[in-house]
Amino acid sequence: MLRAVAWVQRGLFHPCAGLSAALKSSSGIDQKGILANRVAMVTGSTSGIGFAIAWRLAQDGAHMVVSSWKPQNVDRAVAALQGEGLSVTGTVCHVGKAEDWEWLVATALEHCGGVDFLVCNAGVNPLVGSTLGTSKQVWDKILNVNVKAPALLLSQLLPHMEKRGRGAVILVSSISAYIPHVELGAYNISKTALLGLMRTLAMELAPKPILMNCLVPGIIKTDFSKILHQNEAFWNLSKESQKVQRIGQPEDCAGLVSFLCSPDASYITGESIVVAGFSLRL
């Protein structure tokens, strides 16, 4: 398979020769899959759930735009996808900074021609402790990255997504939106806010060819969630109260996101889908 790979950084662009031609060739001829000829952008996509989603979407034929605020993480993710013969563009982006997500959009438009699917996975939780003891600075950081950034990024991308026809947006919330973990305080609240953002935007985007849904991961084995999955008392309580049989893996979330981007999900919007090994609903 012809590889279409680019590593983009402000003031520095290292494409493979003829990136545009490579994209056309790999997605239109060599590249196969239900998402072939489409472009997917996943924020926070160099490790954990974000990387698993990026890998699956690329495996299913999409050209990937991956990003992280750490250059070395982008290097590693691009190399891993390239090693699988997958089509990928990587760039540094801190979604909490307007200039960074504006650069992310500009990069996707210039080097990929647009975006069909947006997965907002980037998130932060700089504090483990009391909600009421959380400082203004920490509140601002959590809400800026976890809630405001997805809305503002989509506002920049939406006109370009509409031009490409059917598209999909998936916000990544958390089981803590339904079952708050006291020690995660403001993070719980930010992930609950994402559910409201998704429902509101699903109605706002209903007249447009853009579907809007939310992935709600349970306890997934990542570095980000180790405060939970390494807590033996918490895990034992989950097994007893919810009959959860195992800790989730990032790949458990990836197939659902690919489905939500696919034509098979063309009549699904405004949904929050829990991937947790148990159900919160009747």
mmCIF file of C-alpha atoms in Angstrom, residues 53 118-121 146-147 149-151 154 168-174 191 193-199 201 211-217 257 260 271-273:
data_model
loop_
_atom_site.group_PDB
_atom_site.id
_atom_site.type_symbol
_atom_site.label_atom_id
_atom_site.label_comp_id
_atom_site.label_asym_id
_atom_site.label_seq_id
_atom_site.Cartn_x
_atom_site.Cartn_y
_atom_site.Cartn_z
ATOM 1 C CA ILE A 53 -9.475 5.356 17.564
ATOM 2 C CA LEU A 118 -13.999 15.004 13.988
ATOM 3 C CA VAL A 119 -13.368 13.069 17.200
ATOM 4 C CA CYS A 120 -12.789 15.328 20.204
ATOM 5 C CA ASN A 121 -10.816 13.170 22.604
ATOM 6 C CA ASN A 146 -12.639 19.627 27.936
ATOM 7 C CA VAL A 147 -15.695 21.704 27.003
ATOM 8 C CA ALA A 149 -12.262 23.571 22.825
ATOM 9 C CA PRO A 150 -14.513 20.957 21.134
ATOM 10 C CA ALA A 151 -17.188 23.581 20.452
ATOM 11 C CA LEU A 154 -16.072 22.426 15.460
ATOM 12 C CA ALA A 168 -19.756 12.953 11.802
ATOM 13 C CA VAL A 169 -18.628 14.449 15.092
ATOM 14 C CA ILE A 170 -17.974 12.310 18.160
ATOM 15 C CA LEU A 171 -17.293 13.877 21.546
ATOM 16 C CA VAL A 172 -15.549 11.691 24.127
ATOM 17 C CA SER A 173 -17.160 12.036 27.535
ATOM 18 C CA SER A 174 -16.678 9.667 30.488
ATOM 19 C CA LYS A 191 -17.618 15.484 31.123
ATOM 20 C CA ALA A 193 -21.248 19.253 30.246
ATOM 21 C CA LEU A 194 -20.107 17.415 27.101
ATOM 22 C CA LEU A 195 -23.339 15.392 27.147
ATOM 23 C CA GLY A 196 -25.329 18.622 27.089
ATOM 24 C CA LEU A 197 -23.104 20.087 24.389
ATOM 25 C CA MET A 198 -23.641 17.009 22.229
ATOM 26 C CA ARG A 199 -27.442 17.042 22.611
ATOM 27 C CA LEU A 201 -25.364 20.544 18.813
ATOM 28 C CA LEU A 211 -24.188 13.612 12.720
ATOM 29 C CA MET A 212 -23.370 14.340 16.371
ATOM 30 C CA ASN A 213 -22.853 11.641 18.989
ATOM 31 C CA CYS A 214 -20.971 10.989 22.205
ATOM 32 C CA LEU A 215 -18.724 8.121 23.251
ATOM 33 C CA VAL A 216 -18.880 7.477 27.006
ATOM 34 C CA PRO A 217 -15.990 5.228 28.043
ATOM 35 C CA VAL A 257 -16.316 5.327 16.714
ATOM 36 C CA LEU A 260 -20.517 6.102 14.048
ATOM 37 C CA GLU A 271 -26.854 9.602 21.237
ATOM 38 C CA SER A 272 -24.533 9.025 24.184
ATOM 39 C CA ILE A 273 -23.234 5.464 23.947
#
